[in-house]
Amino acid sequence: MSWAYCPNCLEKDRKIARLREELASVKAKLRYQERTAKEAPFGSSTPSSKVLVKPNTLEENQRRRGGARKGHPGHGRKAVLPPEADRVERVRLPDRCPDCGTALHLVGTLGRTVTHLVRVKVERVAYRLERKQCPRCERTWTARPPGVFPKCLYDHQVLIHTAIQHYLHGVTLGSLERQWGIGNGSLVRALHLLADRLQGVIPALIQEYRQAPVKHADETGWRTDGQNGYAWLFCTEDLRVFRFRKTRSASVAREVLGQAPLPGHLVVDRYPGYNQAPCQIQYCFAHLLRLVKDLEQNFPNEREVLSFVAALAEQLTHAMKLRTRRLGRRQFKREAARIKRAILRIIESPAQHAAVQSVQDLFRLHPDRLYHWAEAPTIPAENNLAERLLRPLVIARKISSRLRVARFGGRRKVGSQSDAGAQTRETLMTVLHTLTQRAPDPAAALTYALDRLAEHPDLDPYPLLFRPPPLANPTPQQRK
């Protein structure tokens, strides 16, 4: 049997195939536009501030009650014993009965714990500094007021409280100005002065970061002097180093990490700025998981895509949660090897869909940056630590990215942060956020360090801050 050749039919088949491809492309673009309208421009990675229309919470979520699950260990109200209390007061009754006037007899006391708030109040002190002269050498000596730097209007407690409230708790300088009656420019000058005194701590902290076995890094947008820039965070479990720069180039990572080979692992997203890091790199699986789940939303009717997403997303989730299961070392290694084999099996399986192949190629491109988490439970498969620590900074940026700049004897400038303001912020945020992880009372540690620096300006602030002497009369909480 012979088949007749029909040029017109062949041309029609080609035209139909081309139209089908165009239709599939148009449908994909339409789905992308619809998704962009709902979720905003960056899909599942879009920040909440960029979401155009936020959907209402599902009814089942609205009906949920807050708190932990039933049966969890309680964390309720606990009485404070007298040795643990800051103050013990005896509340007395009248000697006679309020109803009948009969004399009352003491039968005992009843304990009750009440939390009081000590109001922060600015106190202006007029010192009279004694001046004495040595009759032998004829040198004149002047007494120094305690707890204040030379020629500084504000004592250490004002500096410390302002820095902690602003850089740790996100209270704006305008709010502090209204509370205390101290001008905004004066507060800024005080913060600049404090940062200058603590600047010597930063190189030592950077050196500690480089030697850490597990390091994290991340960055977010931050405007400086009206120009777009970035806030960088380099952190470990008990150390934070902030950098504010007008660039997102690899030079910032190189500034902190250096170029000499380093021990340990660096956990980051897939931003190329970290590619030249002189240590082992572990990619964040949370970013990869979002990338994989985006395929499901882009191709909701493709069975191959849905099957691939379901399989790979499950294993990526298992990898991120593995270290939280508190397994023994041998059991951890065995379970990690199983998850790694499952991921490799999914990545190496043949695929027809181009979107699936693109994700598979991404995993094949840098296998040396994907599976360090399987070596030990101390190496995380996600960068949640750095992302969580950057959130307060993002909130501060949304609330107020303005810091008045007041240089000593210089021109005052109002608007977005200047380079001087960014330098002050990165110094004080680095010191304060690290101190909260290492000192039971950061304010007390800062007070001790500043008092010593006021007496001896040439001292190194690093050992004063992070290796203070034991407290003479520590509270029960500080003993812990």
Coordinates of C-alpha atoms in Angstrom, one line a residue:
M1 CA 0.0 0.0 0.0
S2 CA 1.4 3.4 -1.0
W3 CA 0.7 6.8 0.6
A4 CA 0.1 9.8 -1.5
Y5 CA 2.2 12.9 -0.7
C6 CA 0.1 16.0 -0.1
P7 CA 2.1 19.3 0.2
N8 CA -0.9 21.2 1.5
C9 CA -1.6 18.7 4.3
L10 CA 2.0 18.9 5.4
E11 CA 2.0 22.6 5.4
K12 CA -1.3 22.6 7.5
D13 CA 0.3 20.2 10.0
R14 CA 3.3 22.5 10.4
K15 CA 1.0 25.5 10.9
I16 CA -1.1 23.6 13.5
A17 CA 2.0 22.6 15.4
R18 CA 3.3 26.2 15.3
L19 CA 0.0 27.6 16.5
R20 CA -0.1 25.1 19.3
E21 CA 3.3 26.2 20.5
E22 CA 2.2 29.8 20.3
L23 CA -0.9 29.0 22.2
A24 CA 1.0 27.2 25.0
S25 CA 3.4 30.2 25.2
V26 CA 0.5 32.7 25.4
K27 CA -1.2 30.6 28.1
A28 CA 2.0 30.5 30.1
K29 CA 2.4 34.3 29.9
L30 CA -1.2 34.8 30.9
R31 CA -0.7 32.5 33.9
Y32 CA 2.4 34.5 34.9
Q33 CA 0.5 37.8 34.6
E34 CA -2.4 36.5 36.7
R35 CA 0.0 35.2 39.3
T36 CA 1.9 38.4 39.3
A37 CA -1.3 40.3 39.9
K38 CA -2.1 38.1 42.9
E39 CA 1.3 37.4 44.4
A40 CA 3.3 40.4 43.1
P41 CA 6.4 40.4 40.8
F42 CA 8.7 37.9 42.5
G43 CA 6.4 35.0 43.0
S44 CA 6.7 33.2 46.4
S45 CA 9.9 35.2 47.1
T46 CA 8.0 38.6 47.0
P47 CA 8.4 40.6 50.2
S48 CA 5.1 41.3 52.0
S49 CA 5.5 45.0 51.4
K50 CA 5.4 44.4 47.6
V51 CA 2.2 42.2 47.6
L52 CA -0.5 44.3 45.9
V53 CA -3.5 42.6 47.3
K54 CA -3.2 40.3 50.4
P55 CA -5.9 37.6 50.5
N56 CA -8.0 37.1 53.5
T57 CA -7.0 34.4 56.0
L58 CA -8.7 31.1 55.5
E59 CA -11.6 30.3 57.7
E60 CA -10.0 27.3 59.3
N61 CA -7.0 29.5 60.2
Q62 CA -9.2 32.1 61.7
R63 CA -10.9 29.6 64.0
R64 CA -7.5 28.4 65.3
R65 CA -6.7 29.4 68.9
G66 CA -3.3 30.8 69.7
G67 CA -0.8 29.1 72.0
A68 CA 0.9 25.7 72.0
R69 CA -0.9 22.4 71.7
K70 CA -2.9 21.0 74.6
G71 CA -0.7 19.1 77.1
H72 CA 2.4 21.1 76.6
P73 CA 4.5 22.1 79.7
G74 CA 3.1 25.2 81.3
H75 CA 4.9 28.5 81.4
G76 CA 2.5 30.3 83.6
R77 CA 2.9 32.8 86.4
K78 CA 5.5 31.9 89.0
A79 CA 6.1 33.4 92.4
V80 CA 9.4 35.1 93.0
L81 CA 11.2 34.1 96.2
P82 CA 12.6 36.9 98.4
P83 CA 16.2 36.1 97.6
E84 CA 15.4 36.5 93.8
A85 CA 13.4 39.7 94.2
D86 CA 14.9 43.1 93.4
R87 CA 13.1 44.5 96.5
V88 CA 11.1 43.0 99.4
E89 CA 8.5 45.2 101.0
R90 CA 6.2 44.5 103.9
V91 CA 2.7 45.8 103.6
R92 CA 1.2 46.5 107.0
L93 CA -2.4 46.4 108.2
P94 CA -3.9 48.9 110.7
D95 CA -3.7 47.7 114.3
R96 CA -7.5 47.6 114.7
C97 CA -10.3 45.9 112.7
P98 CA -11.7 48.2 110.1
D99 CA -15.3 46.8 110.8
C100 CA -15.5 46.7 114.6
G101 CA -12.4 48.4 115.9
T102 CA -11.1 45.4 117.9
A103 CA -7.3 45.0 118.2
L104 CA -5.9 42.7 115.5
H105 CA -3.5 39.8 116.2
L106 CA -0.7 39.0 113.6
V107 CA -1.3 35.4 112.3
G108 CA 1.4 35.5 109.5
T109 CA 2.1 36.9 106.1
L110 CA 1.0 36.1 102.5
G111 CA 3.4 36.3 99.6
R112 CA 2.5 38.0 96.4
T113 CA 4.7 38.9 93.4
V114 CA 4.1 42.2 91.5
T115 CA 6.1 43.5 88.6
H116 CA 6.8 47.3 88.8
L117 CA 8.0 49.6 86.0
V118 CA 10.8 52.0 86.9
R119 CA 10.2 55.1 84.8
V120 CA 13.1 56.4 82.8
K121 CA 13.7 60.0 83.6
V122 CA 16.4 62.4 82.4
E123 CA 18.2 64.0 85.3
R124 CA 20.3 67.1 84.8
V125 CA 23.2 67.2 87.3
A126 CA 25.2 70.3 88.0
Y127 CA 28.7 69.1 89.1
R128 CA 31.1 71.3 91.0
L129 CA 34.5 69.9 90.1
E130 CA 37.2 70.4 92.6
R131 CA 40.5 71.8 91.4
K132 CA 43.7 71.3 93.4
Q133 CA 47.3 72.3 92.9
C134 CA 50.4 70.4 93.9
P135 CA 52.7 72.8 95.8
R136 CA 55.8 70.8 94.7
C137 CA 55.3 70.4 90.9
E138 CA 52.7 73.2 90.7
R139 CA 50.5 71.1 88.5
T140 CA 46.7 71.7 88.8
W141 CA 44.3 68.7 88.9
T142 CA 40.6 68.8 88.2
A143 CA 38.1 66.1 89.4
R144 CA 36.3 64.1 86.7
P145 CA 32.6 63.5 86.9
P146 CA 31.8 59.8 87.0
G147 CA 30.4 57.9 84.1
V148 CA 30.9 60.5 81.3
F149 CA 33.4 61.0 78.5
P150 CA 35.5 64.2 78.5
K151 CA 33.6 67.2 77.0
C152 CA 30.5 65.1 76.5
L153 CA 27.1 66.5 77.6
Y154 CA 25.5 63.1 78.1
D155 CA 26.6 60.4 80.5
H156 CA 27.1 56.8 79.6
Q157 CA 23.6 55.8 80.6
V158 CA 22.1 58.2 78.1
L159 CA 24.4 56.9 75.4
I160 CA 23.7 53.2 76.2
H161 CA 19.9 53.6 76.6
T162 CA 19.6 55.5 73.4
A163 CA 21.7 53.0 71.4
I164 CA 19.8 50.0 72.9
Q165 CA 16.4 51.5 72.3
H166 CA 17.2 52.6 68.8
Y167 CA 19.3 49.8 67.4
L168 CA 18.0 46.8 69.3
H169 CA 14.3 47.6 69.9
G170 CA 13.7 49.8 66.8
V171 CA 12.5 52.9 68.7
T172 CA 12.9 55.9 66.5
L173 CA 15.0 58.9 67.5
G174 CA 12.0 61.1 67.2
S175 CA 10.2 59.1 69.9
L176 CA 13.2 59.3 72.2
E177 CA 13.4 63.0 71.6
R178 CA 9.8 63.5 72.6
Q179 CA 10.2 61.3 75.7
W180 CA 13.3 62.9 77.1
G181 CA 13.3 66.4 75.7
I182 CA 16.7 66.0 74.1
G183 CA 17.1 67.3 70.5
N184 CA 17.4 64.9 67.6
G185 CA 20.7 66.3 66.5
S186 CA 22.1 65.9 70.0
L187 CA 21.1 62.3 70.1
V188 CA 22.7 61.7 66.7
R189 CA 26.0 63.3 67.9
A190 CA 25.9 61.1 71.0
L191 CA 25.5 58.0 68.9
H192 CA 28.4 59.1 66.6
L193 CA 30.6 59.6 69.7
L194 CA 29.6 56.1 71.1
A195 CA 30.4 54.5 67.8
D196 CA 33.8 56.2 67.6
R197 CA 34.7 54.8 71.0
L198 CA 33.7 51.2 70.1
Q199 CA 35.1 51.1 66.5
G200 CA 38.1 49.1 67.6
V201 CA 35.9 46.1 68.4
I202 CA 34.9 45.4 64.8
P203 CA 38.2 43.9 63.5
A204 CA 38.3 41.4 66.3
L205 CA 34.7 40.3 65.7
I206 CA 35.4 39.9 62.0
Q207 CA 38.4 37.7 62.8
E208 CA 36.2 35.6 65.1
Y209 CA 33.6 35.3 62.3
R210 CA 36.2 34.1 59.8
Q211 CA 37.3 31.3 62.1
A212 CA 33.8 30.1 63.0
P213 CA 32.9 26.5 61.9
V214 CA 29.5 27.6 60.6
K215 CA 29.0 31.1 59.1
H216 CA 25.8 32.7 57.7
A217 CA 25.5 35.7 55.4
D218 CA 22.6 37.6 53.8
E219 CA 21.7 41.0 52.5
T220 CA 18.7 43.3 52.0
G221 CA 18.1 46.7 50.5
W222 CA 19.0 49.8 52.4
R223 CA 19.2 53.5 51.2
T224 CA 22.2 55.6 52.1
D225 CA 22.2 59.3 51.5
G226 CA 19.3 59.0 49.1
Q227 CA 21.0 56.3 47.0
N228 CA 20.0 52.7 46.8
G229 CA 22.3 50.4 48.7
Y230 CA 22.4 47.2 50.8
A231 CA 22.6 46.1 54.4
W232 CA 24.8 43.0 54.7
L233 CA 24.7 40.6 57.7
F234 CA 27.5 38.2 58.5
C235 CA 26.6 36.1 61.6
T236 CA 27.1 33.0 63.6
E237 CA 25.1 31.7 66.6
D238 CA 26.6 34.3 68.9
L239 CA 28.1 36.9 66.6
R240 CA 26.7 39.5 64.2
V241 CA 28.6 41.8 61.8
F242 CA 26.7 44.4 59.9
R243 CA 27.9 46.3 56.9
F244 CA 26.1 49.1 55.1
R245 CA 27.3 49.7 51.6
K246 CA 26.1 51.3 48.4
T247 CA 26.9 48.2 46.4
R248 CA 25.9 44.5 46.3
S249 CA 29.2 43.5 44.7
A250 CA 31.4 40.7 45.9
S251 CA 33.8 43.3 47.3
V252 CA 31.7 43.5 50.5
A253 CA 31.8 39.8 51.1
R254 CA 35.5 39.8 50.4
E255 CA 36.0 42.7 52.9
V256 CA 34.6 40.5 55.7
L257 CA 35.7 37.0 54.6
G258 CA 39.1 38.0 53.3
Q259 CA 41.0 36.0 50.7
A260 CA 43.0 33.5 52.7
P261 CA 41.5 30.0 53.0
L262 CA 39.1 29.7 56.0
P263 CA 37.8 26.8 58.0
G264 CA 34.2 25.8 58.2
H265 CA 31.2 26.4 56.0
L266 CA 29.3 29.5 54.8
V267 CA 25.5 29.1 54.5
V268 CA 24.1 31.5 51.9
D269 CA 21.5 31.8 49.1
R270 CA 22.6 31.4 45.5
Y271 CA 23.7 35.1 45.1
P272 CA 26.9 35.1 43.1
G273 CA 28.5 37.7 45.4
Y274 CA 29.5 34.8 47.7
N275 CA 30.9 32.5 45.0
Q276 CA 34.5 33.5 45.7
A277 CA 34.2 32.9 49.5
P278 CA 37.5 31.2 50.7
C279 CA 35.6 28.4 52.4
Q280 CA 33.1 25.6 51.7
I281 CA 29.7 26.9 50.7
Q282 CA 26.3 25.5 51.6
Y283 CA 23.3 26.7 49.5
C284 CA 20.1 27.5 51.4
F285 CA 17.5 24.8 50.7
A286 CA 14.6 27.2 51.7
H287 CA 15.4 29.3 48.6
L288 CA 15.6 26.2 46.4
L289 CA 12.3 25.0 47.8
R290 CA 10.6 28.2 46.9
L291 CA 12.1 27.9 43.4
V292 CA 10.8 24.4 43.1
K293 CA 7.3 25.3 44.3
D294 CA 7.1 28.1 41.8
L295 CA 7.0 25.4 39.1
E296 CA 3.8 24.1 40.5
Q297 CA 2.1 27.5 40.2
N298 CA 3.6 28.2 36.7
F299 CA 2.5 24.8 35.3
P300 CA -0.5 23.7 37.3
N301 CA -1.8 21.3 34.6
E302 CA 1.5 19.5 33.8
R303 CA 1.6 16.1 35.4
E304 CA 5.3 15.7 35.1
V305 CA 6.0 19.0 36.8
L306 CA 3.5 18.3 39.6
S307 CA 5.1 14.9 40.3
F308 CA 8.6 16.4 40.2
V309 CA 7.7 19.2 42.6
A310 CA 5.9 16.9 45.1
A311 CA 8.9 14.5 45.2
L312 CA 11.7 17.0 45.4
A313 CA 9.9 19.4 47.8
E314 CA 9.3 16.6 50.3
Q315 CA 13.0 15.7 50.3
L316 CA 14.2 19.3 50.6
T317 CA 11.8 19.7 53.6
H318 CA 13.2 16.6 55.2
A319 CA 16.7 17.8 54.8
M320 CA 16.0 21.2 56.5
K321 CA 14.2 19.6 59.4
L322 CA 16.7 16.7 60.0
R323 CA 18.9 18.6 62.4
T324 CA 15.9 19.5 64.6
R325 CA 15.1 15.8 65.2
R326 CA 17.9 15.5 67.7
L327 CA 19.1 12.1 66.4
G328 CA 22.3 10.4 67.5
R329 CA 25.3 10.9 65.2
R330 CA 25.2 7.5 63.6
Q331 CA 21.4 7.7 63.1
F332 CA 21.8 11.3 61.7
K333 CA 24.4 10.2 59.2
R334 CA 22.2 7.3 58.1
E335 CA 19.1 9.4 57.6
A336 CA 21.1 12.2 55.9
A337 CA 22.5 9.7 53.4
R338 CA 19.1 8.4 52.7
I339 CA 17.7 11.9 52.0
K340 CA 20.7 12.8 49.8
R341 CA 20.3 9.6 47.8
A342 CA 16.6 10.4 47.3
I343 CA 17.4 13.9 46.1
L344 CA 20.1 12.7 43.7
R345 CA 17.7 10.1 42.3
I346 CA 15.1 12.7 41.6
I347 CA 17.6 15.0 40.0
E348 CA 19.1 12.3 37.8
S349 CA 15.8 10.9 36.6
P350 CA 15.1 11.6 32.9
A351 CA 12.7 14.5 32.3
Q352 CA 10.9 15.9 29.3
H353 CA 9.6 19.2 30.5
A354 CA 12.0 22.1 30.1
A355 CA 11.1 23.6 33.5
V356 CA 11.9 20.4 35.3
Q357 CA 15.2 20.1 33.3
S358 CA 16.2 23.7 34.4
V359 CA 15.8 22.8 38.1
Q360 CA 17.7 19.5 37.6
D361 CA 20.5 21.4 35.8
L362 CA 20.7 23.9 38.7
F363 CA 21.3 21.0 41.2
R364 CA 23.8 19.4 38.8
L365 CA 25.8 22.6 38.4
H366 CA 27.1 22.9 41.9
P367 CA 26.8 19.5 43.7
D368 CA 29.7 20.6 46.0
R369 CA 27.5 23.4 47.5
L370 CA 24.4 21.4 48.2
Y371 CA 25.1 18.5 50.6
H372 CA 27.4 19.7 53.4
W373 CA 24.4 19.5 55.7
A374 CA 24.6 15.7 55.5
E375 CA 28.1 15.7 57.1
A376 CA 27.1 16.8 60.6
P377 CA 24.0 18.2 62.4
T378 CA 25.9 21.4 63.1
I379 CA 25.7 22.5 59.5
P380 CA 22.2 23.7 58.6
A381 CA 20.5 23.2 55.2
E382 CA 18.9 26.6 55.4
N383 CA 19.9 30.2 56.1
N384 CA 17.0 31.0 58.5
L385 CA 19.3 32.4 61.1
A386 CA 20.5 35.3 58.9
E387 CA 17.0 35.9 57.4
R388 CA 15.5 36.1 60.9
L389 CA 18.1 38.5 62.1
L390 CA 17.6 40.8 59.1
R391 CA 13.9 41.2 59.7
P392 CA 14.2 43.9 62.4
L393 CA 16.4 45.8 60.1
V394 CA 13.9 45.6 57.3
I395 CA 11.2 46.8 59.8
A396 CA 13.5 49.7 60.8
R397 CA 13.9 50.6 57.1
K398 CA 10.1 50.7 56.6
I399 CA 9.5 52.7 59.8
S400 CA 12.2 55.3 59.2
S401 CA 15.2 55.2 57.0
R402 CA 16.1 58.8 57.9
L403 CA 18.8 59.6 60.3
R404 CA 19.9 63.2 60.8
V405 CA 23.5 63.6 60.3
A406 CA 25.4 65.9 62.6
R407 CA 29.2 65.9 62.3
F408 CA 31.2 67.7 64.9
G409 CA 31.6 71.2 63.6
G410 CA 30.2 70.1 60.2
R411 CA 27.1 70.8 58.3
R412 CA 23.9 69.3 59.4
K413 CA 22.1 67.3 56.7
V414 CA 18.6 66.0 56.9
G415 CA 17.3 63.1 54.7
S416 CA 18.3 59.5 54.1
Q417 CA 21.2 58.2 56.0
S418 CA 24.6 59.7 55.2
D419 CA 27.8 57.6 55.0
A420 CA 28.6 58.7 58.6
G421 CA 25.2 57.6 59.8
A422 CA 25.6 54.2 58.1
Q423 CA 29.0 53.8 59.7
T424 CA 27.6 54.6 63.1
R425 CA 24.7 52.2 62.6
E426 CA 26.9 49.3 61.4
T427 CA 29.3 49.7 64.4
L428 CA 26.6 50.0 67.1
M429 CA 24.4 47.2 65.6
T430 CA 27.4 44.9 65.4
V431 CA 28.4 45.5 69.0
L432 CA 24.9 45.5 70.5
H433 CA 23.5 42.5 68.7
T434 CA 26.7 40.5 69.5
L435 CA 26.6 41.6 73.1
T436 CA 23.0 40.4 73.5
Q437 CA 24.2 36.9 72.7
R438 CA 27.1 36.9 75.0
A439 CA 26.3 39.0 78.0
P440 CA 23.4 38.3 80.4
D441 CA 23.0 42.1 80.9
P442 CA 24.2 44.0 77.8
A443 CA 23.6 47.4 79.4
A444 CA 25.8 46.5 82.4
A445 CA 28.6 45.2 80.1
L446 CA 28.5 48.4 78.1
T447 CA 28.5 50.5 81.3
Y448 CA 31.6 48.7 82.6
A449 CA 33.4 49.1 79.3
L450 CA 32.6 52.8 78.8
D451 CA 33.5 53.6 82.4
R452 CA 37.0 52.0 81.9
L453 CA 37.4 53.8 78.5
A454 CA 36.5 57.1 80.1
E455 CA 39.4 56.6 82.6
H456 CA 41.8 55.1 80.1
P457 CA 41.0 56.0 76.5
D458 CA 43.9 53.9 75.1
L459 CA 42.4 50.6 76.3
D460 CA 41.2 48.0 73.8
P461 CA 37.4 48.0 74.0
Y462 CA 37.1 44.3 72.8
P463 CA 38.2 42.6 76.1
L464 CA 36.3 45.2 78.1
L465 CA 33.1 44.3 76.4
F466 CA 33.3 40.6 75.7
R467 CA 35.6 39.5 78.6
P468 CA 34.4 41.5 81.6
P469 CA 35.3 40.6 85.1
P470 CA 32.7 38.6 87.2
L471 CA 30.0 40.6 88.8
A472 CA 30.5 41.3 92.5
N473 CA 26.8 40.7 93.4
P474 CA 25.2 38.9 90.5
T475 CA 21.4 38.5 90.4
P476 CA 19.9 34.9 90.1
Q477 CA 19.2 35.6 86.4
Q478 CA 22.8 36.8 85.8
R479 CA 24.1 33.7 87.5
K480 CA 22.4 31.5 84.9

